[in-house]
Amino acid sequence: MAATLAGAAPETAYARRVPVRVRMAPSPTGFLHIGNVHTALFNWLFARHEGGEFRLRIENTDTSREVAEATEQIQESLHWLGLDWDGPVTFQLDRLERCRQEAHRLVTEGKAYEDKGAIRFRMPDEGVTAWDDLILERVEYRNESLEDVVILRSDGRPTYNFASPVEDWLDGITHVIRGSDHVSNTPKQLLILGALGAPIPEYGHLSFVHGPGGVKLSKRHGSVTVDEFRAQGYVPDALVNYLALLGWSYDDKTTIMSREELIERFSLERVGKSAGVFDYAKLEWMNGEYLRAMSPEEYADALVAYLREQGYDWDEEPVRRAAPLVQEKIDRFGRFPEYAGFLFGRVAPDPGEVDGSVPVIRAAAAELAETSPFDAQHVEAALRALAERLGLEPRDAFQPIRVAVTGSKVSPGLFESIELLGRDETLARLAAAVPAR
């Protein structure tokens, strides 16, 4: 039995008589928060695992430009993540008249009453309203604790606790999987659906995604919207994989799973009751695993696309040539500009890093001026021979050259970087790094 309603005949096994249909119903108030994405993902995985439908409903109350922009952003974020939905996007605004009709019907039937121009639903005074939560198990509320909730405001707009269950009814939603902050709304919505004579969906309430320290995930922890993670160079499959493991697990050891594996293995029975803690370091590690698993061509394509999206106007050809140098080194594309940006513009080295190495840098310039062909293999041979002649360990000889050429002690492979820069640019940077005689 999915739910027990005081004063209404219980609806049994509804979800097993019709195909699974779930929904994501965000409010268009801005960029899509990662907590909302987490809830959407669990709905999507459940629907795809069951061969059912995942619907997208926008809980808007007006059609302002801001709402239109936020709605577009929500859809774009879901597209980027690969969370496709079934059927057209629906809007709460389109159902307002139906909600008004149903509210007045409840008044006519004595199940609701007018109060200062608004309409309140009449809650039962005795008994309990209970349901078998898909995640939290049995939940019960004493009806005497439930207030007569407003379902239609005096201006004719339905409240959330009325519009949401009415739309679930009209959309044929079989399972409502949402955040645990809605637990207290569920008994009210169960009673309202029962009074409307509507089928009762099954309910499941997911724990919150918390930030480090067990508090609500917020900007002070780092990125919290899809756009921010996208701008930092995370790839969709890694983010989806990571979010799936917040509150759900396949076993105690498997972490990397393809989208197809997640769909095949997902079940609500393995969703935990405790909150997941967002670990940015683990996400970055996982993203790196996904980047390194790409073929060189796929990696280069994705890197070029990312840089274009972020507004970098660097030539594509050198970006593609640099891609193999960084694929094993960086865990997200957002690190490419700081790690390999020297290939596309000079970065002045810290004088303190090269002042004591002027003879080495000048000797390297003289050596590289004669190196031919000017490729990584011959550059390496020339510089190793130079280090040996100077009686230096290779690391001690190469570090000042690296700083002079790249502006940093940390960079992609020195010899490959010099090859990409070319002889003229390399010599110019070596000359610029040391004072004139």
XYZ file of C-alpha atoms in Angstrom:
437
model
C 0.000 0.000 0.000
C 1.605 3.266 -1.126
C -0.301 5.538 1.263
C -3.015 5.537 3.872
C -5.332 8.530 3.732
C -7.869 9.481 6.361
C -11.281 9.890 4.756
C -10.299 8.480 1.353
C -9.982 5.049 -0.176
C -6.303 4.170 -0.464
C -4.838 3.761 -3.925
C -2.813 0.562 -4.078
C 0.067 -0.484 -6.315
C -0.610 2.396 -8.726
C 2.971 2.498 -9.967
C 2.905 -1.167 -10.888
C -0.171 -0.842 -13.106
C 1.173 1.848 -15.418
C 4.637 2.617 -16.803
C 6.961 4.608 -14.572
C 6.751 8.359 -15.091
C 8.748 10.813 -12.988
C 9.463 14.499 -13.269
C 11.843 17.299 -12.494
C 9.986 20.473 -11.552
C 12.447 23.343 -10.964
C 11.509 26.934 -10.292
C 13.077 29.240 -12.906
C 14.895 31.423 -10.399
C 18.414 31.347 -11.849
C 21.206 28.958 -12.709
C 20.589 25.274 -12.043
C 21.961 24.332 -8.611
C 23.899 21.084 -8.341
C 21.514 19.888 -5.607
C 18.612 20.127 -8.051
C 20.687 18.292 -10.644
C 21.333 15.517 -8.129
C 17.584 15.054 -7.637
C 16.962 15.232 -11.386
C 19.656 12.616 -12.013
C 18.138 10.122 -9.586
C 14.751 10.601 -11.252
C 16.326 10.190 -14.681
C 18.270 7.055 -13.727
C 15.180 5.510 -12.157
C 13.062 6.244 -15.241
C 15.662 4.949 -17.674
C 16.298 1.819 -15.582
C 12.574 1.079 -15.502
C 12.045 1.904 -19.168
C 9.758 4.759 -18.157
C 9.539 8.492 -18.766
C 11.340 11.481 -17.323
C 9.375 14.733 -17.662
C 10.467 18.350 -17.284
C 8.036 20.818 -15.750
C 8.827 24.464 -15.059
C 7.119 25.791 -11.948
C 6.684 29.344 -13.188
C 4.044 31.842 -12.164
C 4.781 34.469 -14.843
C 6.397 34.830 -18.261
C 8.944 37.569 -17.562
C 12.180 37.824 -19.481
C 14.097 36.592 -16.418
C 11.896 33.507 -16.205
C 12.377 32.826 -19.919
C 16.161 33.128 -19.575
C 16.263 30.851 -16.523
C 14.049 28.300 -18.278
C 16.402 28.268 -21.236
C 19.384 27.884 -18.922
C 17.776 24.938 -17.137
C 17.196 23.159 -20.424
C 20.706 23.924 -21.682
C 22.241 22.581 -18.459
C 20.250 19.346 -18.711
C 21.198 19.005 -22.386
C 24.864 19.428 -21.535
C 24.620 16.802 -18.797
C 22.857 14.415 -21.170
C 19.712 14.205 -19.014
C 17.156 14.056 -21.798
C 13.463 14.341 -21.030
C 10.396 12.837 -22.646
C 7.609 14.853 -24.193
C 7.380 18.635 -24.302
C 8.418 20.894 -21.456
C 5.309 21.875 -19.481
C 4.718 25.043 -17.489
C 2.837 25.577 -14.259
C 1.403 28.798 -15.666
C -0.515 26.803 -18.274
C -2.354 24.864 -15.558
C -3.495 27.780 -13.396
C -7.081 27.786 -14.667
C -7.429 24.047 -14.100
C -6.093 24.488 -10.562
C -8.685 27.190 -9.902
C -11.452 24.934 -11.172
C -10.350 22.053 -8.959
C -10.062 24.319 -5.905
C -13.612 25.594 -6.370
C -14.822 22.022 -6.908
C -13.402 21.103 -3.514
C -15.305 24.032 -1.986
C -18.511 22.823 -3.622
C -17.932 19.330 -2.255
C -17.285 20.665 1.256
C -13.616 19.598 1.232
C -12.324 23.175 1.201
C -13.651 26.567 2.265
C -13.188 30.243 1.535
C -11.198 32.365 3.979
C -10.670 36.094 3.348
C -10.796 35.631 -0.388
C -8.453 32.637 -0.343
C -9.416 28.959 -0.355
C -8.194 26.562 2.341
C -8.224 22.787 2.200
C -10.041 21.167 5.107
C -7.635 18.791 6.860
C -9.054 15.895 8.905
C -8.967 16.380 12.673
C -8.242 12.788 13.651
C -6.211 9.813 12.550
C -2.925 9.717 10.700
C -1.735 10.177 7.160
C 1.065 7.786 6.334
C 2.995 6.441 3.405
C 5.714 3.926 2.713
C 8.490 6.184 1.507
C 10.676 4.706 -1.227
C 13.770 5.826 0.690
C 12.791 6.734 4.250
C 10.444 3.730 4.713
C 7.309 4.271 6.832
C 6.432 7.909 7.580
C 3.384 8.972 9.602
C 1.832 12.351 10.425
C -0.942 12.886 12.921
C -3.712 14.731 11.125
C -4.363 16.999 14.080
C -0.923 18.533 13.445
C -1.777 19.507 9.863
C -3.116 23.025 9.371
C -5.874 23.825 6.886
C -3.457 24.762 4.121
C -4.223 27.547 1.640
C -4.596 26.033 -1.822
C -5.696 29.131 -3.729
C -4.533 32.633 -2.806
C -6.866 35.591 -2.802
C -5.408 36.722 -6.145
C -6.340 33.395 -7.732
C -2.882 31.858 -7.809
C -2.577 28.286 -6.505
C -0.003 27.536 -3.816
C 2.788 25.019 -4.257
C 1.037 22.394 -2.132
C -1.929 22.480 -4.488
C -0.436 23.184 -7.909
C 2.295 20.547 -7.571
C 0.067 17.536 -6.767
C -2.578 18.660 -9.288
C 0.076 18.799 -11.998
C 1.449 15.414 -10.916
C -2.085 14.072 -11.357
C -2.580 15.689 -14.761
C 0.847 14.561 -15.944
C 0.297 10.978 -14.822
C 3.309 11.002 -12.503
C 3.729 7.615 -10.841
C 6.677 8.343 -8.557
C 7.576 11.642 -6.901
C 11.274 11.550 -6.038
C 12.379 14.804 -4.459
C 14.415 16.356 -1.668
C 13.833 15.616 1.998
C 12.804 19.234 2.562
C 9.451 18.213 1.047
C 8.666 15.482 3.581
C 6.361 17.783 5.532
C 4.502 18.676 2.328
C 3.755 15.074 1.432
C 0.910 14.366 3.913
C -0.856 17.538 2.770
C -0.491 16.582 -0.877
C -1.608 13.011 -0.246
C -4.796 14.269 1.385
C -5.420 16.770 -1.402
C -4.989 14.111 -4.089
C -7.308 11.806 -2.191
C -9.948 14.532 -1.975
C -9.613 15.157 -5.717
C -10.117 11.482 -6.439
C -6.741 11.351 -8.152
C -4.356 8.374 -8.274
C -1.710 8.481 -5.562
C 1.915 8.331 -6.743
C 4.627 6.734 -4.678
C 6.882 9.148 -2.836
C 10.594 9.033 -2.117
C 12.623 11.722 -0.384
C 16.331 12.128 -1.051
C 18.760 13.451 1.514
C 20.458 16.764 0.815
C 23.847 17.116 -0.778
C 26.004 18.798 1.866
C 29.245 20.669 1.588
C 32.404 19.851 3.554
C 31.637 20.000 7.256
C 28.106 18.693 6.787
C 26.477 22.055 6.104
C 24.350 23.111 3.161
C 26.328 23.243 -0.077
C 26.957 26.896 -0.897
C 29.187 29.221 -2.871
C 31.725 29.348 -0.072
C 32.569 25.708 -0.769
C 33.184 26.314 -4.477
C 31.115 25.883 -7.616
C 27.448 25.075 -7.019
C 25.769 25.550 -10.404
C 26.068 23.484 -13.558
C 27.416 26.487 -15.466
C 30.232 26.911 -12.956
C 31.328 23.280 -13.177
C 31.123 23.503 -16.959
C 33.240 26.682 -17.019
C 35.904 25.019 -14.873
C 36.337 22.271 -17.427
C 34.559 19.287 -15.923
C 33.081 16.877 -18.456
C 29.414 15.813 -18.259
C 29.989 12.074 -17.856
C 32.333 12.593 -14.907
C 29.936 14.963 -13.168
C 27.019 12.586 -13.711
C 29.074 9.632 -12.451
C 30.130 11.541 -9.350
C 26.650 12.845 -8.511
C 25.194 9.348 -8.867
C 27.480 8.170 -6.054
C 26.227 10.821 -3.619
C 23.691 8.831 -1.645
C 23.714 5.731 -3.859
C 26.235 2.987 -4.477
C 26.380 -0.124 -6.580
C 28.769 -1.889 -4.218
C 31.527 -0.909 -1.804
C 34.291 -0.599 -4.393
C 33.029 0.439 -7.840
C 33.392 4.147 -8.591
C 33.887 4.680 -12.325
C 30.719 3.734 -14.198
C 29.549 4.663 -17.653
C 26.136 6.200 -18.146
C 24.868 2.882 -19.468
C 26.216 1.040 -16.413
C 24.598 3.552 -14.076
C 21.233 3.047 -15.770
C 21.554 -0.726 -15.665
C 22.594 -0.853 -11.994
C 20.520 1.928 -10.462
C 17.821 1.091 -7.933
C 16.073 3.089 -5.256
C 16.645 0.234 -2.812
C 20.334 1.182 -2.668
C 19.724 4.872 -2.068
C 20.825 5.773 1.458
C 19.025 7.855 4.055
C 22.045 9.910 5.074
C 23.213 13.052 3.291
C 25.982 12.888 0.724
C 28.976 15.190 1.202
C 30.252 16.895 -1.928
C 33.979 16.253 -2.173
C 35.505 18.569 -4.771
C 38.852 16.749 -4.682
C 37.192 13.429 -5.477
C 35.239 14.981 -8.334
C 38.422 16.445 -9.777
C 40.146 13.060 -9.493
C 37.236 11.361 -11.233
C 37.174 13.998 -13.962
C 40.858 13.365 -14.559
C 40.166 9.668 -14.937
C 37.584 10.434 -17.612
C 39.930 12.805 -19.434
C 42.755 10.294 -19.480
C 40.441 7.571 -20.776
C 39.651 9.604 -23.907
C 41.371 8.842 -27.176
C 43.881 11.545 -28.203
C 41.531 12.735 -30.945
C 38.514 12.862 -28.628
C 40.528 14.710 -25.990
C 41.793 17.296 -28.454
C 38.289 17.852 -29.836
C 36.881 18.363 -26.350
C 39.720 20.703 -25.343
C 39.290 22.844 -28.457
C 35.526 23.021 -27.894
C 35.999 23.997 -24.247
C 38.455 26.799 -25.038
C 36.160 28.199 -27.719
C 33.220 28.092 -25.322
C 35.217 29.990 -22.719
C 36.208 32.690 -25.193
C 39.856 31.832 -25.912
C 40.822 32.773 -29.458
C 43.943 30.628 -29.620
C 44.697 28.923 -32.915
C 43.299 25.423 -33.031
C 46.367 23.748 -34.532
C 48.789 24.495 -31.658
C 46.059 23.616 -29.138
C 45.729 20.216 -30.759
C 49.502 19.776 -30.781
C 49.637 20.674 -27.088
C 46.797 18.327 -26.113
C 48.962 15.169 -25.802
C 51.337 17.047 -23.494
C 48.617 17.843 -20.964
C 46.232 14.882 -21.144
C 48.047 12.993 -18.403
C 48.810 16.116 -16.382
C 45.611 18.069 -15.743
C 42.354 16.882 -14.171
C 40.036 19.392 -15.837
C 40.199 21.554 -18.929
C 40.062 24.735 -16.864
C 43.680 24.149 -15.839
C 44.924 24.225 -19.445
C 45.279 28.031 -19.703
C 47.373 28.290 -16.544
C 49.355 25.152 -17.343
C 49.983 25.625 -21.064
C 49.002 29.225 -21.728
C 52.680 30.092 -22.213
C 52.411 28.410 -25.613
C 50.076 31.178 -26.777
C 51.716 34.217 -25.202
C 54.831 35.094 -23.270
C 54.754 34.819 -19.496
C 57.484 36.847 -17.797
C 59.485 34.660 -15.402
C 60.217 35.697 -11.840
C 63.708 37.285 -12.000
C 64.576 35.571 -8.762
C 64.140 32.215 -10.428
C 66.685 32.899 -13.182
C 69.185 35.433 -11.791
C 71.534 32.752 -10.530
C 71.348 30.740 -13.722
C 72.310 33.277 -16.381
C 75.282 31.196 -17.658
C 73.106 28.114 -18.045
C 70.393 30.014 -19.917
C 72.895 31.678 -22.258
C 74.600 28.361 -22.917
C 71.222 26.756 -23.652
C 70.413 29.504 -26.134
C 73.708 28.959 -27.939
C 73.124 25.191 -28.008
C 69.550 25.434 -29.282
C 70.529 27.921 -31.965
C 72.546 25.128 -33.579
C 70.171 22.228 -32.920
C 68.769 20.641 -36.060
C 66.234 19.350 -36.718
C 64.430 21.365 -34.059
C 62.241 18.675 -32.542
C 61.771 17.316 -29.037
C 64.156 14.404 -29.545
C 67.058 16.527 -30.741
C 66.327 19.331 -28.247
C 66.502 16.796 -25.411
C 69.763 15.357 -26.662
C 71.305 18.814 -26.991
C 70.258 19.970 -23.530
C 71.340 16.751 -21.835
C 74.740 17.046 -23.468
C 74.898 20.654 -22.265
C 74.118 19.648 -18.668
C 76.870 17.056 -18.785
C 79.413 19.593 -20.098
C 78.440 22.036 -17.350
C 78.753 19.327 -14.698
C 75.116 19.753 -13.634
C 72.411 17.262 -12.832
C 69.816 17.392 -15.638
C 67.143 18.653 -13.256
C 69.350 21.524 -12.097
C 70.158 22.497 -15.656
C 66.645 22.181 -17.038
C 64.776 24.076 -14.323
C 66.055 27.592 -15.160
C 65.545 26.878 -18.861
C 61.984 25.811 -18.117
C 61.293 28.971 -16.102
C 62.804 31.180 -18.811
C 60.757 29.569 -21.578
C 57.440 28.879 -19.820
C 57.464 31.384 -16.964
C 56.864 28.606 -14.431
C 58.560 25.725 -12.647
C 55.589 23.534 -13.581
C 54.760 22.963 -17.232
C 54.239 20.256 -19.822
C 57.307 18.393 -21.025
C 60.143 20.868 -21.532
C 61.479 19.427 -24.776
C 58.044 19.040 -26.342
C 57.137 22.576 -25.267
C 60.289 23.974 -26.876
C 59.447 22.126 -30.080
C 55.951 23.616 -30.096
C 57.291 27.125 -29.502
C 59.821 26.790 -32.304
C 63.421 27.923 -32.456
C 62.869 31.661 -32.915
C 60.372 32.044 -30.084
C 62.405 29.851 -27.739
C 65.569 31.858 -28.338
C 63.658 35.103 -27.911
C 62.345 33.973 -24.535
C 65.745 32.805 -23.358
C 67.212 36.165 -24.334
C 64.432 38.078 -22.604
C 64.939 36.146 -19.380
C 68.506 37.311 -18.771
C 69.892 40.844 -18.628
C 71.897 42.142 -21.551
C 75.691 41.907 -21.304
